[in-house]
PDB file of C-alpha atoms (C1' of nucleotides) in Angstrom:
ATOM      1  CA  MET L   1     113.439 126.411  78.477  1.00 42.00           C
ATOM      2  CA  LYS L   2     110.057 128.053  78.471  1.00 47.00           C
ATOM      3  CA  GLU L   3     108.278 130.150  81.044  1.00 62.00           C
ATOM      4  CA  THR L   4     104.642 129.256  80.632  1.00 81.00           C
ATOM      5  CA  LEU L   5     103.054 126.035  81.778  1.00 89.00           C
ATOM      6  CA  ASN L   6     100.491 124.312  79.635  1.00 92.00           C
ATOM      7  CA  GLU L   7      97.284 122.899  81.028  1.00 93.00           C
ATOM      8  CA  ASN L   8      98.603 119.534  82.038  1.00 95.00           C
ATOM      9  CA  ALA L   9     101.644 121.019  83.713  1.00 96.00           C
ATOM     10  CA  GLN L  10      99.506 123.528  85.537  1.00 96.00           C
ATOM     11  CA  ALA L  11      97.213 120.752  86.727  1.00 96.00           C
ATOM     12  CA  VAL L  12     100.199 118.803  88.071  1.00 97.00           C
ATOM     13  CA  LEU L  13     101.504 121.844  89.887  1.00 96.00           C
ATOM     14  CA  ASN L  14      98.083 122.633  91.333  1.00 96.00           C
ATOM     15  CA  VAL L  15      97.727 119.143  92.706  1.00 96.00           C
ATOM     16  CA  MET L  16     101.124 119.347  94.339  1.00 97.00           C
ATOM     17  CA  ARG L  17     100.491 122.737  95.844  1.00 95.00           C
ATOM     18  CA  ALA L  18      97.110 121.671  97.161  1.00 95.00           C
ATOM     19  CA  SER L  19      98.600 118.669  98.917  1.00 93.00           C
ATOM     20  CA  HIS L  20     100.917 119.484 101.744  1.00 87.00           C
ATOM     21  CA  SER L  21     102.612 116.127 101.602  1.00 93.00           C
ATOM     22  CA  HIS L  22     105.456 114.777  99.490  1.00 96.00           C
ATOM     23  CA  MET L  23     103.691 112.928  96.706  1.00 97.00           C
ATOM     24  CA  THR L  24     104.932 110.146  94.493  1.00 97.00           C
ATOM     25  CA  ALA L  25     104.529 110.302  90.729  1.00 97.00           C
ATOM     26  CA  THR L  26     101.737 107.742  90.942  1.00 97.00           C
ATOM     27  CA  GLU L  27      99.853 109.713  93.575  1.00 96.00           C
ATOM     28  CA  ILE L  28     100.158 112.832  91.471  1.00 97.00           C
ATOM     29  CA  TYR L  29      99.015 110.913  88.412  1.00 97.00           C
ATOM     30  CA  GLU L  30      95.923 109.671  90.199  1.00 96.00           C
ATOM     31  CA  ALA L  31      95.041 113.088  91.563  1.00 96.00           C
ATOM     32  CA  VAL L  32      95.528 114.803  88.216  1.00 96.00           C
ATOM     33  CA  ARG L  33      93.401 112.213  86.481  1.00 95.00           C
ATOM     34  CA  GLU L  34      90.387 113.430  88.406  1.00 94.00           C
ATOM     35  CA  LYS L  35      90.575 116.677  86.473  1.00 93.00           C
ATOM     36  CA  ARG L  36      92.155 115.552  83.236  1.00 93.00           C
ATOM     37  CA  SER L  37      91.185 111.975  82.836  1.00 93.00           C
ATOM     38  CA  ARG L  38      93.091 111.294  79.625  1.00 94.00           C
ATOM     39  CA  ILE L  39      96.556 112.102  80.947  1.00 95.00           C
ATOM     40  CA  GLY L  40      99.068 109.239  81.017  1.00 96.00           C
ATOM     41  CA  ILE L  41     101.696 108.422  83.598  1.00 97.00           C
ATOM     42  CA  ALA L  42     104.463 109.058  81.086  1.00 97.00           C
ATOM     43  CA  SER L  43     103.288 112.621  80.671  1.00 97.00           C
ATOM     44  CA  VAL L  44     103.248 113.082  84.413  1.00 97.00           C
ATOM     45  CA  TYR L  45     106.874 112.018  84.558  1.00 97.00           C
ATOM     46  CA  ARG L  46     107.781 114.260  81.637  1.00 97.00           C
ATOM     47  CA  ILE L  47     106.002 117.209  83.233  1.00 97.00           C
ATOM     48  CA  LEU L  48     107.622 116.571  86.617  1.00 97.00           C
ATOM     49  CA  HIS L  49     111.058 116.609  85.013  1.00 96.00           C
ATOM     50  CA  ASN L  50     110.278 119.908  83.398  1.00 96.00           C
ATOM     51  CA  LEU L  51     108.972 121.378  86.625  1.00 96.00           C
ATOM     52  CA  VAL L  52     112.148 120.276  88.396  1.00 95.00           C
ATOM     53  CA  GLU L  53     114.271 121.813  85.673  1.00 93.00           C
ATOM     54  CA  GLN L  54     112.339 125.051  85.828  1.00 94.00           C
ATOM     55  CA  GLY L  55     112.586 125.136  89.609  1.00 94.00           C
ATOM     56  CA  TYR L  56     108.899 124.754  90.432  1.00 96.00           C
ATOM     57  CA  VAL L  57     109.370 121.542  92.379  1.00 96.00           C
ATOM     58  CA  LYS L  58     112.139 119.470  93.906  1.00 96.00           C
ATOM     59  CA  GLU L  59     112.801 115.757  93.903  1.00 96.00           C
ATOM     60  CA  LEU L  60     113.129 113.959  97.223  1.00 96.00           C
ATOM     61  CA  TRP L  61     115.049 110.715  97.046  1.00 95.00           C
ATOM     62  CA  HIS L  62     115.070 108.850 100.232  1.00 92.00           C
ATOM     63  CA  ALA L  63     115.684 105.315 101.405  1.00 92.00           C
ATOM     64  CA  ASP L  64     114.505 102.658  98.994  1.00 92.00           C
ATOM     65  CA  GLU L  65     111.337 104.527  98.180  1.00 93.00           C
ATOM     66  CA  CYS L  66     110.393 105.781  94.799  1.00 95.00           C
ATOM     67  CA  CYS L  67     110.946 109.473  94.132  1.00 96.00           C
ATOM     68  CA  ARG L  68     108.683 111.962  95.845  1.00 97.00           C
ATOM     69  CA  TYR L  69     108.156 115.520  94.712  1.00 97.00           C
ATOM     70  CA  ASP L  70     107.950 118.666  96.766  1.00 96.00           C
ATOM     71  CA  ALA L  71     106.402 121.928  95.618  1.00 96.00           C
ATOM     72  CA  HIS L  72     107.973 123.647  98.618  1.00 95.00           C
ATOM     73  CA  VAL L  73     111.171 124.816  96.979  1.00 95.00           C
ATOM     74  CA  GLU L  74     112.601 127.333  99.402  1.00 95.00           C
ATOM     75  CA  ARG L  75     115.592 126.081 101.377  1.00 96.00           C
ATOM     76  CA  HIS L  76     114.451 124.040 104.339  1.00 96.00           C
ATOM     77  CA  ASP L  77     115.520 121.123 106.466  1.00 97.00           C
ATOM     78  CA  HIS L  78     114.180 117.632 107.019  1.00 97.00           C
ATOM     79  CA  ALA L  79     113.606 115.139 109.773  1.00 96.00           C
ATOM     80  CA  ILE L  80     113.604 111.431 109.001  1.00 96.00           C
ATOM     81  CA  CYS L  81     112.003 108.876 111.261  1.00 95.00           C
ATOM     82  CA  THR L  82     114.293 105.999 112.113  1.00 92.00           C
ATOM     83  CA  VAL L  83     111.311 103.762 112.758  1.00 91.00           C
ATOM     84  CA  CYS L  84     108.788 104.304 109.982  1.00 90.00           C
ATOM     85  CA  GLY L  85     111.079 106.134 107.551  1.00 92.00           C
ATOM     86  CA  VAL L  86     108.815 109.107 106.959  1.00 93.00           C
ATOM     87  CA  LEU L  87     110.509 112.302 105.795  1.00 95.00           C
ATOM     88  CA  LEU L  88     109.107 115.454 107.383  1.00 94.00           C
ATOM     89  CA  ASP L  89     109.780 119.106 106.709  1.00 95.00           C
ATOM     90  CA  ILE L  90     111.184 121.038 109.638  1.00 96.00           C
ATOM     91  CA  PRO L  91     108.777 123.944 109.966  1.00 95.00           C
ATOM     92  CA  ILE L  92     111.215 126.535 111.270  1.00 96.00           C
ATOM     93  CA  GLU L  93     114.226 128.232 109.781  1.00 96.00           C
ATOM     94  CA  VAL L  94     117.237 126.457 111.238  1.00 96.00           C
ATOM     95  CA  LYS L  95     120.339 128.616 111.486  1.00 95.00           C
ATOM     96  CA  VAL L  96     123.547 126.687 111.129  1.00 96.00           C
ATOM     97  CA  PRO L  97     126.363 129.209 111.687  1.00 96.00           C
ATOM     98  CA  GLN L  98     127.854 130.377 108.416  1.00 96.00           C
ATOM     99  CA  GLY L  99     131.361 129.673 109.682  1.00 96.00           C
ATOM    100  CA  VAL L 100     130.511 126.031 110.271  1.00 96.00           C
ATOM    101  CA  LEU L 101     129.144 125.686 106.755  1.00 97.00           C
ATOM    102  CA  GLN L 102     132.131 127.416 105.233  1.00 96.00           C
ATOM    103  CA  ALA L 103     134.635 125.291 107.093  1.00 96.00           C
ATOM    104  CA  ALA L 104     132.859 122.140 105.977  1.00 97.00           C
ATOM    105  CA  ALA L 105     132.657 123.310 102.377  1.00 97.00           C
ATOM    106  CA  GLU L 106     136.349 124.075 102.361  1.00 96.00           C
ATOM    107  CA  ALA L 107     137.181 120.701 103.823  1.00 96.00           C
ATOM    108  CA  ALA L 108     135.243 119.027 101.017  1.00 96.00           C
ATOM    109  CA  GLY L 109     136.652 121.426  98.434  1.00 95.00           C
ATOM    110  CA  ILE L 110     133.295 122.566  97.141  1.00 95.00           C
ATOM    111  CA  GLU L 111     132.015 126.003  96.283  1.00 95.00           C
ATOM    112  CA  LEU L 112     129.057 126.213  98.637  1.00 96.00           C
ATOM    113  CA  SER L 113     125.716 127.199  97.188  1.00 96.00           C
ATOM    114  CA  SER L 114     123.176 125.719  99.580  1.00 96.00           C
ATOM    115  CA  HIS L 115     122.743 123.230 102.370  1.00 97.00           C
ATOM    116  CA  GLU L 116     120.244 121.012 104.131  1.00 97.00           C
ATOM    117  CA  LEU L 117     120.202 119.652 107.637  1.00 97.00           C
ATOM    118  CA  ARG L 118     118.769 116.174 108.128  1.00 97.00           C
ATOM    119  CA  LEU L 119     117.755 115.035 111.552  1.00 97.00           C
ATOM    120  CA  TYR L 120     117.141 111.403 112.431  1.00 96.00           C
ATOM    121  CA  GLY L 121     114.955 110.188 115.250  1.00 96.00           C
ATOM    122  CA  ARG L 122     111.528 108.906 116.175  1.00 95.00           C
ATOM    123  CA  CYS L 123     108.684 110.843 114.638  1.00 93.00           C
ATOM    124  CA  PRO L 124     105.774 111.864 116.881  1.00 90.00           C
ATOM    125  CA  LEU L 125     103.638 108.961 115.762  1.00 89.00           C
ATOM    126  CA  CYS L 126     106.277 106.282 116.265  1.00 89.00           C
ATOM    127  CA  ASN L 127     107.194 107.842 119.547  1.00 81.00           C
ATOM    128  CA  THR L 128     103.648 107.399 120.742  1.00 81.00           C
ATOM    129  CA  ASN L 129     103.533 103.835 119.511  1.00 75.00           C
ATOM    130  CA  LYS L 130     106.763 102.915 121.228  1.00 66.00           C
ATOM    131  CA  GLU L 131     105.485  99.780 122.876  1.00 57.00           C
ATOM    132  CA  GLN L 132     103.739  98.537 119.806  1.00 54.00           C
ATOM    133  CA  THR L 133     105.568  96.667 117.102  1.00 51.00           C
ATOM    134  CA  ALA L 134     107.558  98.775 114.693  1.00 44.00           C
ATOM    135  CA  GLN L 135     105.636  99.182 111.476  1.00 41.00           C
ATOM    136  CA  ILE L 136     108.417  99.428 108.943  1.00 38.00           C
ATOM    137  CA  LYS L 137     108.840  98.060 105.503  1.00 33.00           C
TER     138      LYS L 137
ATOM    139  CA  MET V   1     120.867  88.424 114.194  1.00 43.00           C
ATOM    140  CA  LYS V   2     124.259  86.811 114.212  1.00 48.00           C
ATOM    141  CA  GLU V   3     127.676  88.183 114.992  1.00 62.00           C
ATOM    142  CA  THR V   4     130.017  86.340 112.690  1.00 80.00           C
ATOM    143  CA  LEU V   5     130.351  86.933 108.975  1.00 87.00           C
ATOM    144  CA  ASN V   6     130.693  84.041 106.623  1.00 91.00           C
ATOM    145  CA  GLU V   7     133.210  84.015 103.797  1.00 92.00           C
ATOM    146  CA  ASN V   8     131.074  85.741 101.229  1.00 94.00           C
ATOM    147  CA  ALA V   9     130.006  88.432 103.634  1.00 95.00           C
ATOM    148  CA  GLN V  10     133.587  88.979 104.713  1.00 95.00           C
ATOM    149  CA  ALA V  11     134.654  89.261 101.081  1.00 96.00           C
ATOM    150  CA  VAL V  12     131.974  91.884 100.446  1.00 96.00           C
ATOM    151  CA  LEU V  13     133.047  93.875 103.478  1.00 96.00           C
ATOM    152  CA  ASN V  14     136.706  93.645 102.512  1.00 95.00           C
ATOM    153  CA  VAL V  15     136.004  94.970  99.052  1.00 96.00           C
ATOM    154  CA  MET V  16     134.066  97.876 100.477  1.00 96.00           C
ATOM    155  CA  ARG V  17     136.708  98.726 103.015  1.00 95.00           C
ATOM    156  CA  ALA V  18     139.462  98.536 100.445  1.00 95.00           C
ATOM    157  CA  SER V  19     137.665 100.969  98.170  1.00 93.00           C
ATOM    158  CA  HIS V  20     137.352 104.438  99.543  1.00 88.00           C
ATOM    159  CA  SER V  21     134.458 105.275  97.284  1.00 93.00           C
ATOM    160  CA  HIS V  22     130.746 104.686  97.574  1.00 96.00           C
ATOM    161  CA  MET V  23     130.176 101.550  95.541  1.00 97.00           C
ATOM    162  CA  THR V  24     127.029 100.288  93.881  1.00 97.00           C
ATOM    163  CA  ALA V  25     125.875  96.715  94.355  1.00 97.00           C
ATOM    164  CA  THR V  26     127.032  95.883  90.845  1.00 96.00           C
ATOM    165  CA  GLU V  27     130.491  97.305  91.449  1.00 96.00           C
ATOM    166  CA  ILE V  28     130.753  95.323  94.650  1.00 97.00           C
ATOM    167  CA  TYR V  29     129.549  92.219  92.859  1.00 97.00           C
ATOM    168  CA  GLU V  30     132.190  92.582  90.176  1.00 95.00           C
ATOM    169  CA  ALA V  31     134.957  93.187  92.658  1.00 96.00           C
ATOM    170  CA  VAL V  32     133.950  90.262  94.854  1.00 95.00           C
ATOM    171  CA  ARG V  33     133.776  87.974  91.855  1.00 94.00           C
ATOM    172  CA  GLU V  34     137.512  88.321  91.380  1.00 93.00           C
ATOM    173  CA  LYS V  35     138.005  86.433  94.624  1.00 92.00           C
ATOM    174  CA  ARG V  36     134.889  84.294  94.742  1.00 92.00           C
ATOM    175  CA  SER V  37     133.904  83.771  91.179  1.00 92.00           C
ATOM    176  CA  ARG V  38     130.754  81.753  91.799  1.00 93.00           C
ATOM    177  CA  ILE V  39     128.922  84.370  93.848  1.00 95.00           C
ATOM    178  CA  GLY V  40     125.696  85.727  92.357  1.00 95.00           C
ATOM    179  CA  ILE V  41     124.299  89.231  92.415  1.00 96.00           C
ATOM    180  CA  ALA V  42     121.339  88.111  94.526  1.00 97.00           C
ATOM    181  CA  SER V  43     123.694  86.985  97.265  1.00 97.00           C
ATOM    182  CA  VAL V  44     125.481  90.301  97.132  1.00 97.00           C
ATOM    183  CA  TYR V  45     122.194  92.062  97.723  1.00 97.00           C
ATOM    184  CA  ARG V  46     121.264  89.673 100.512  1.00 97.00           C
ATOM    185  CA  ILE V  47     124.641  90.132 102.163  1.00 97.00           C
ATOM    186  CA  LEU V  48     124.471  93.905 101.835  1.00 97.00           C
ATOM    187  CA  HIS V  49     121.108  93.944 103.562  1.00 96.00           C
ATOM    188  CA  ASN V  50     122.521  91.907 106.401  1.00 95.00           C
ATOM    189  CA  LEU V  51     125.542  94.163 106.706  1.00 96.00           C
ATOM    190  CA  VAL V  52     123.264  97.184 106.866  1.00 95.00           C
ATOM    191  CA  GLU V  53     121.144  95.537 109.527  1.00 93.00           C
ATOM    192  CA  GLN V  54     124.185  94.613 111.566  1.00 93.00           C
ATOM    193  CA  GLY V  55     125.601  98.125 111.230  1.00 94.00           C
ATOM    194  CA  TYR V  56     128.691  97.319 109.189  1.00 95.00           C
ATOM    195  CA  VAL V  57     127.675  99.486 106.260  1.00 96.00           C
ATOM    196  CA  LYS V  58     125.190 102.182 105.376  1.00 95.00           C
ATOM    197  CA  GLU V  59     123.011 102.730 102.357  1.00 96.00           C
ATOM    198  CA  LEU V  60     123.325 105.965 100.430  1.00 96.00           C
ATOM    199  CA  TRP V  61     120.292 106.865  98.371  1.00 95.00           C
ATOM    200  CA  HIS V  62     120.814 109.880  96.284  1.00 92.00           C
ATOM    201  CA  ALA V  63     119.254 111.439  93.214  1.00 92.00           C
ATOM    202  CA  ASP V  64     118.035 108.950  90.641  1.00 92.00           C
ATOM    203  CA  GLU V  65     121.016 106.702  91.105  1.00 93.00           C
ATOM    204  CA  CYS V  66     120.875 103.159  92.257  1.00 95.00           C
ATOM    205  CA  CYS V  67     121.785 102.556  95.891  1.00 96.00           C
ATOM    206  CA  ARG V  68     125.400 102.973  96.919  1.00 97.00           C
ATOM    207  CA  TYR V  69     126.925 101.479 100.036  1.00 97.00           C
ATOM    208  CA  ASP V  70     129.348 103.016 102.480  1.00 96.00           C
ATOM    209  CA  ALA V  71     131.551 101.089 104.888  1.00 96.00           C
ATOM    210  CA  HIS V  72     132.284 104.347 106.699  1.00 94.00           C
ATOM    211  CA  VAL V  73     129.575 104.170 109.347  1.00 95.00           C
ATOM    212  CA  GLU V  74     130.535 106.783 111.910  1.00 95.00           C
ATOM    213  CA  ARG V  75     128.420 109.924 111.786  1.00 96.00           C
ATOM    214  CA  HIS V  76     129.668 112.248 109.084  1.00 96.00           C
ATOM    215  CA  ASP V  77     128.432 114.830 106.645  1.00 97.00           C
ATOM    216  CA  HIS V  78     128.188 114.996 102.889  1.00 97.00           C
ATOM    217  CA  ALA V  79     128.716 117.396 100.032  1.00 97.00           C
ATOM    218  CA  ILE V  80     126.761 116.968  96.820  1.00 96.00           C
ATOM    219  CA  CYS V  81     127.856 118.474  93.537  1.00 95.00           C
ATOM    220  CA  THR V  82     125.131 120.451  91.833  1.00 93.00           C
ATOM    221  CA  VAL V  83     126.780 119.892  88.469  1.00 91.00           C
ATOM    222  CA  CYS V  84     127.828 116.267  88.260  1.00 91.00           C
ATOM    223  CA  GLY V  85     125.800 114.973  91.195  1.00 92.00           C
ATOM    224  CA  VAL V  86     128.671 113.216  92.971  1.00 93.00           C
ATOM    225  CA  LEU V  87     128.229 112.683  96.705  1.00 95.00           C
ATOM    226  CA  LEU V  88     131.402 113.272  98.715  1.00 95.00           C
ATOM    227  CA  ASP V  89     132.207 112.694 102.364  1.00 95.00           C
ATOM    228  CA  ILE V  90     133.174 115.796 104.313  1.00 96.00           C
ATOM    229  CA  PRO V  91     136.498 114.808 105.836  1.00 95.00           C
ATOM    230  CA  ILE V  92     136.255 116.834 109.022  1.00 96.00           C
ATOM    231  CA  GLU V  93     133.978 116.705 112.018  1.00 96.00           C
ATOM    232  CA  VAL V  94     131.442 119.461 111.516  1.00 96.00           C
ATOM    233  CA  LYS V  95     130.043 120.879 114.737  1.00 95.00           C
ATOM    234  CA  VAL V  96     126.499 122.101 114.433  1.00 96.00           C
ATOM    235  CA  PRO V  97     125.624 123.633 117.806  1.00 96.00           C
ATOM    236  CA  GLN V  98     123.552 121.275 119.922  1.00 96.00           C
ATOM    237  CA  GLY V  99     121.016 123.999 120.616  1.00 96.00           C
ATOM    238  CA  VAL V 100     120.338 124.433 116.914  1.00 96.00           C
ATOM    239  CA  LEU V 101     119.773 120.703 116.501  1.00 97.00           C
ATOM    240  CA  GLN V 102     117.501 120.536 119.516  1.00 96.00           C
ATOM    241  CA  ALA V 103     115.397 123.464 118.420  1.00 96.00           C
ATOM    242  CA  ALA V 104     114.948 121.924 114.984  1.00 97.00           C
ATOM    243  CA  ALA V 105     114.073 118.529 116.455  1.00 97.00           C
ATOM    244  CA  GLU V 106     111.473 120.075 118.686  1.00 96.00           C
ATOM    245  CA  ALA V 107     109.967 122.009 115.813  1.00 96.00           C
ATOM    246  CA  ALA V 108     109.582 118.775 113.883  1.00 95.00           C
ATOM    247  CA  GLY V 109     108.420 116.918 116.964  1.00 95.00           C
ATOM    248  CA  ILE V 110     111.012 114.187 116.740  1.00 95.00           C
ATOM    249  CA  GLU V 111     113.168 112.590 119.391  1.00 95.00           C
ATOM    250  CA  LEU V 112     116.603 113.393 118.019  1.00 96.00           C
ATOM    251  CA  SER V 113     119.053 110.558 117.676  1.00 96.00           C
ATOM    252  CA  SER V 114     121.453 111.661 114.936  1.00 96.00           C
ATOM    253  CA  HIS V 115     121.884 114.176 112.163  1.00 97.00           C
ATOM    254  CA  GLU V 116     123.629 114.819 108.877  1.00 97.00           C
ATOM    255  CA  LEU V 117     124.558 118.043 107.183  1.00 97.00           C
ATOM    256  CA  ARG V 118     124.365 118.105 103.391  1.00 97.00           C
ATOM    257  CA  LEU V 119     126.143 120.810 101.469  1.00 97.00           C
ATOM    258  CA  TYR V 120     125.388 121.595  97.848  1.00 97.00           C
ATOM    259  CA  GLY V 121     127.770 123.262  95.443  1.00 96.00           C
ATOM    260  CA  ARG V 122     130.304 122.679  92.715  1.00 95.00           C
ATOM    261  CA  CYS V 123     132.763 119.916  93.433  1.00 93.00           C
ATOM    262  CA  PRO V 124     136.466 120.561  92.825  1.00 91.00           C
ATOM    263  CA  LEU V 125     136.411 118.857  89.453  1.00 89.00           C
ATOM    264  CA  CYS V 126     133.363 120.663  88.127  1.00 89.00           C
ATOM    265  CA  ASN V 127     134.697 123.889  89.473  1.00 82.00           C
ATOM    266  CA  THR V 128     137.828 123.422  87.400  1.00 82.00           C
ATOM    267  CA  ASN V 129     135.827 122.530  84.320  1.00 75.00           C
ATOM    268  CA  LYS V 130     133.584 125.560  84.665  1.00 67.00           C
ATOM    269  CA  GLU V 131     133.882 126.717  81.079  1.00 57.00           C
ATOM    270  CA  GLN V 132     133.378 123.302  79.647  1.00 55.00           C
ATOM    271  CA  THR V 133     129.957 121.801  79.132  1.00 51.00           C
ATOM    272  CA  ALA V 134     128.279 120.338  82.180  1.00 45.00           C
ATOM    273  CA  GLN V 135     128.765 116.580  82.217  1.00 41.00           C
ATOM    274  CA  ILE V 136     125.640 115.424  83.970  1.00 36.00           C
ATOM    275  CA  LYS V 137     123.581 112.357  83.669  1.00 32.00           C
TER     276      LYS V 137
ATOM    277  C1'  DA W   1     103.757 121.512  57.093  1.00 80.53           C
ATOM    278  C1'  DT W   2     106.048 121.741  61.142  1.00 80.53           C
ATOM    279  C1'  DG W   3     107.126 121.216  65.888  1.00 80.53           C
ATOM    280  C1'  DG W   4     105.828 120.280  70.409  1.00 80.53           C
ATOM    281  C1'  DG W   5     103.121 117.735  73.488  1.00 80.53           C
ATOM    282  C1'  DT W   6     100.505 113.463  74.143  1.00 80.53           C
ATOM    283  C1'  DG W   7      98.862 108.524  75.315  1.00 80.53           C
ATOM    284  C1'  DC W   8      99.902 104.000  74.958  1.00 80.53           C
ATOM    285  C1'  DA W   9     102.684 100.056  75.118  1.00 80.53           C
ATOM    286  C1'  DA W  10     106.985  98.171  75.272  1.00 80.53           C
ATOM    287  C1'  DA W  11     111.500  98.405  77.067  1.00 80.53           C
ATOM    288  C1'  DT W  12     114.860  99.203  80.704  1.00 80.53           C
ATOM    289  C1'  DC W  13     117.075  99.119  84.943  1.00 80.53           C
ATOM    290  C1'  DC W  14     117.793  97.915  89.723  1.00 80.53           C
ATOM    291  C1'  DT W  15     116.319  94.962  93.150  1.00 80.53           C
ATOM    292  C1'  DT W  16     113.810  91.078  95.131  1.00 80.53           C
ATOM    293  C1'  DT W  17     111.943  86.499  95.248  1.00 80.53           C
ATOM    294  C1'  DG W  18     111.067  81.440  94.357  1.00 80.53           C
ATOM    295  C1'  DC W  19     113.087  77.428  94.211  1.00 80.53           C
ATOM    296  C1'  DA W  20     116.090  73.590  93.976  1.00 80.53           C
ATOM    297  C1'  DT W  21     120.603  72.690  95.515  1.00 80.53           C
ATOM    298  C1'  DC W  22     124.493  72.734  98.539  1.00 80.53           C
ATOM    299  C1'  DT W  23     126.905  73.202 103.003  1.00 80.53           C
ATOM    300  C1'  DG W  24     128.320  72.332 107.565  1.00 80.53           C
ATOM    301  C1'  DC W  25     126.950  70.305 111.704  1.00 80.53           C
TER     302       DC W  25
ATOM    303  C1'  DG G   1     118.777  65.081 107.999  1.00 80.53           C
ATOM    304  C1'  DC G   2     118.109  69.987 108.970  1.00 80.53           C
ATOM    305  C1'  DA G   3     118.781  74.986 108.792  1.00 80.53           C
ATOM    306  C1'  DG G   4     120.763  78.434 106.683  1.00 80.53           C
ATOM    307  C1'  DA G   5     123.127  80.155 102.642  1.00 80.53           C
ATOM    308  C1'  DT G   6     123.573  80.033  97.654  1.00 80.53           C
ATOM    309  C1'  DG G   7     123.077  80.588  92.374  1.00 80.53           C
ATOM    310  C1'  DC G   8     120.096  81.039  88.859  1.00 80.53           C
ATOM    311  C1'  DA G   9     116.242  82.617  86.516  1.00 80.53           C
ATOM    312  C1'  DA G  10     112.121  84.844  86.729  1.00 80.53           C
ATOM    313  C1'  DA G  11     109.331  88.381  88.705  1.00 80.53           C
ATOM    314  C1'  DG G  12     108.508  93.003  90.301  1.00 80.53           C
ATOM    315  C1'  DG G  13     108.118  97.982  90.376  1.00 80.53           C
ATOM    316  C1'  DA G  14     109.467 102.627  89.080  1.00 80.53           C
ATOM    317  C1'  DT G  15     110.842 105.183  85.350  1.00 80.53           C
ATOM    318  C1'  DT G  16     111.936 105.990  80.445  1.00 80.53           C
ATOM    319  C1'  DT G  17     111.502 105.585  75.565  1.00 80.53           C
ATOM    320  C1'  DG G  18     109.626 104.780  70.767  1.00 80.53           C
ATOM    321  C1'  DC G  19     106.158 105.880  68.049  1.00 80.53           C
ATOM    322  C1'  DA G  20     102.124 107.374  65.819  1.00 80.53           C
ATOM    323  C1'  DC G  21      98.885 110.917  66.457  1.00 80.53           C
ATOM    324  C1'  DC G  22      97.023 115.422  67.339  1.00 80.53           C
ATOM    325  C1'  DC G  23      96.841 120.253  67.695  1.00 80.53           C
ATOM    326  C1'  DA G  24      98.093 125.033  67.182  1.00 80.53           C
ATOM    327  C1'  DT G  25     100.855 127.735  64.703  1.00 80.53           C
TER     328       DT G  25
END
DNA sequence: ATGGGTGCAAATCCTTTGCATCTGC
DNA sequence: GCAGATGCAAAGGATTTGCACCCAT
């Protein structure tokens, strides 16, 4: 494992940090190509794996979508829209009581190291468009 | 949407209920084939989609694995092993205070309908095998 | 000259789709 | 005979891999 990022890796990370959304590998590839036009998609995947391994970004697997990547690596929670499927970050620190987490971890038999809360419901946009047809996959 | 399951669909559901693990489509296909040897994998996928739509089973997307299906549809929480990646059900009802959920939902702007807690840590098996090499993907 | 990183193309894997057939009514 | 369900094979899409090449050491 190395500590320094080369130019391509730095470009990938910059793109991800500049965007505040959860990008797919293809979106990242296209954005990076504007700066470094010779990069290939395979390199983007290789770089993303390295960045995940080194803790710079996290993978978000969700529904039947392809993998999205998140440069926001601090612990945080997510909300998932039951209508359009979008996955949103919850912008506040949510405090689940430590005792609740511990009891659950013990019940599952795991040695707790982190956690994530996922909420399901209508996102603001789908809530507004209630009357209109659902726009899902 | 219909209410009755035909023979193939019933066979798929039986297999899933008999297994207490989270099966992949291929595993389900192989198990169903023991009873109904002429079924094809495409039908298994079609049936699984119907079962999801009708609420008999749920999809579990997780890491870079293929989709797994769960016949355990009541709300429950999960624990994910940071070493081997296994996703386990938490066998107790975990009570996250309603106020915490509401505050988080409001922060995200969603109309809360359900939630799931995900814990991360070493599973019992990986905890036992601590000294040994990690056995990941 | 050596090793790591690269682009390209081909391969791989899971899942979906097209289509002709079969089934029950 | 019709509508829905089926098996098979082919297509599709995201991701990975093989390989030759290039560059800095």
